[in-house]
C-alpha positions as a Markdown table, in Angstrom:
| # | Residue | x | y | z |
|---|---|---|---|---|
| 1 | Met | 126.2 | 83.1 | 150.0 |
| 2 | Gly | 127.5 | 86.0 | 152.0 |
| 3 | Met | 130.2 | 88.5 | 151.0 |
| 4 | Cys | 132.9 | 86.4 | 152.7 |
| 5 | Cys | 132.7 | 83.8 | 150.1 |
| 6 | Ser | 132.5 | 86.1 | 147.1 |
| 7 | Ser | 136.2 | 87.1 | 147.0 |
| 8 | Val | 139.2 | 85.0 | 146.0 |
| 9 | Leu | 140.9 | 83.1 | 148.8 |
| 10 | Thr | 144.6 | 82.5 | 148.1 |
| 11 | Leu | 147.0 | 80.2 | 149.8 |
| 12 | Ser | 149.2 | 83.1 | 150.9 |
| 13 | Arg | 146.2 | 84.6 | 152.6 |
| 14 | Val | 145.3 | 81.4 | 154.4 |
| 15 | Lys | 149.0 | 81.0 | 155.5 |
| 16 | Met | 149.1 | 84.6 | 156.8 |
| 17 | Val | 145.9 | 84.3 | 158.8 |
| 18 | Ser | 146.9 | 80.8 | 160.1 |
| 19 | Arg | 150.2 | 82.3 | 161.3 |
| 20 | Gln | 148.4 | 85.2 | 163.1 |
| 21 | Ile | 146.0 | 82.9 | 164.8 |
| 22 | Leu | 148.7 | 80.5 | 165.9 |
| 23 | Lys | 150.6 | 83.4 | 167.5 |
| 24 | Lys | 147.4 | 84.6 | 169.2 |
| 25 | Tyr | 146.6 | 81.3 | 170.8 |
| 26 | Asp | 150.1 | 80.0 | 171.5 |
| 27 | Thr | 149.7 | 81.0 | 175.1 |
| 28 | Asp | 153.0 | 79.6 | 176.3 |
| 29 | Gly | 155.1 | 81.1 | 173.5 |
| 30 | Ser | 156.3 | 77.7 | 172.3 |
| 31 | Gly | 155.6 | 78.4 | 168.6 |
| 32 | Thr | 153.1 | 75.5 | 168.5 |
| 33 | Leu | 149.6 | 74.9 | 169.6 |
| 34 | His | 148.9 | 72.3 | 172.3 |
| 35 | Lys | 145.6 | 70.3 | 172.3 |
| 36 | Ala | 143.7 | 72.9 | 174.4 |
| 37 | Glu | 145.0 | 75.8 | 172.2 |
| 38 | Val | 144.1 | 73.9 | 169.0 |
| 39 | Ser | 140.4 | 73.8 | 169.7 |
| 40 | Thr | 140.1 | 77.6 | 170.2 |
| 41 | Ala | 142.4 | 78.4 | 167.3 |
| 42 | Ile | 140.4 | 76.1 | 164.9 |
| 43 | Lys | 137.1 | 77.8 | 165.9 |
| 44 | Glu | 138.6 | 81.3 | 165.3 |
| 45 | Ser | 140.2 | 80.5 | 162.0 |
| 46 | Leu | 137.3 | 78.4 | 160.5 |
| 47 | Gly | 134.3 | 79.9 | 162.2 |
| 48 | Gln | 131.4 | 77.5 | 162.4 |
| 49 | Leu | 133.3 | 74.9 | 160.3 |
| 50 | Gly | 135.8 | 74.7 | 163.2 |
| 51 | Ser | 133.0 | 73.4 | 165.5 |
| 52 | Phe | 133.0 | 70.2 | 163.6 |
| 53 | Val | 136.8 | 69.5 | 164.0 |
| 54 | Pro | 137.7 | 67.7 | 167.2 |
| 55 | Ser | 141.1 | 68.9 | 168.5 |
| 56 | Gly | 142.2 | 65.3 | 169.3 |
| 57 | Thr | 141.5 | 64.1 | 165.8 |
| 58 | Ala | 143.2 | 67.2 | 164.3 |
| 59 | Leu | 146.3 | 66.6 | 166.3 |
| 60 | Arg | 146.5 | 62.9 | 165.4 |
| 61 | Gln | 145.9 | 63.6 | 161.7 |
| 62 | Phe | 148.1 | 66.7 | 161.2 |
| 63 | Asp | 150.9 | 66.4 | 163.8 |
| 64 | Glu | 153.5 | 65.2 | 161.3 |
| 65 | Asp | 156.4 | 65.1 | 163.6 |
| 66 | Gly | 154.6 | 63.4 | 166.5 |
| 67 | Ser | 155.3 | 66.2 | 169.0 |
| 68 | Gly | 151.8 | 66.3 | 170.3 |
| 69 | Asp | 151.5 | 69.9 | 169.1 |
| 70 | Leu | 150.8 | 71.6 | 165.8 |
| 71 | Asp | 153.4 | 73.9 | 164.4 |
| 72 | Glu | 152.7 | 76.7 | 161.9 |
| 73 | Lys | 153.0 | 74.4 | 158.9 |
| 74 | Glu | 150.9 | 71.6 | 160.4 |
| 75 | Phe | 148.2 | 74.1 | 161.6 |
| 76 | Thr | 148.0 | 75.7 | 158.1 |
| 77 | Lys | 147.6 | 72.2 | 156.5 |
| 78 | Leu | 144.7 | 71.5 | 159.0 |
| 79 | Val | 143.0 | 74.8 | 158.0 |
| 80 | Leu | 143.5 | 74.1 | 154.3 |
| 81 | Ser | 142.1 | 70.6 | 154.7 |
| 82 | Val | 138.9 | 71.7 | 156.4 |
| 83 | Leu | 138.4 | 74.5 | 153.8 |
| 84 | Lys | 138.9 | 72.0 | 150.9 |
| 85 | Lys | 136.5 | 69.5 | 152.5 |
| 86 | Ser | 134.0 | 72.2 | 152.8 |
| 87 | Gly | 134.2 | 73.1 | 149.1 |
| 88 | Val | 136.2 | 76.3 | 149.4 |
| 89 | Asp | 138.5 | 76.9 | 146.5 |
| 90 | Val | 141.9 | 78.1 | 147.6 |
| 91 | Gln | 143.8 | 79.6 | 144.6 |
| 92 | Glu | 147.4 | 78.4 | 144.2 |
| 93 | Met | 147.0 | 75.7 | 146.8 |
| 94 | Gln | 147.9 | 72.5 | 144.8 |
| 95 | Glu | 150.9 | 74.1 | 143.1 |
| 96 | Glu | 152.5 | 75.5 | 146.2 |
| 97 | Leu | 151.8 | 72.4 | 148.4 |
| 98 | Glu | 153.4 | 70.3 | 145.7 |
| 99 | Ala | 156.5 | 72.6 | 145.6 |
| 100 | Glu | 156.8 | 72.3 | 149.4 |
| 101 | Gly | 157.0 | 68.6 | 149.2 |
């Protein structure tokens, strides 16, 4: 594996990067990602893994409040889910997600 996978990935790092990507692709300044914005943001945050995540499916699965958009928390959960399904170990993930409820 490449160097990207040799270092420890923490939940706080995933949250920080997800927040930065959300802000970058939130073109209308709403604080959320619309369907068109989700696709581009997923591909940037997850690289090639993001190519396998249809934005419509992501919205249906992770849009917890039914708004039709993904807010920061929802987008972070999407990123974490794809990383986990891909076998990436994110330190502190289970403990902090349980604490958030």
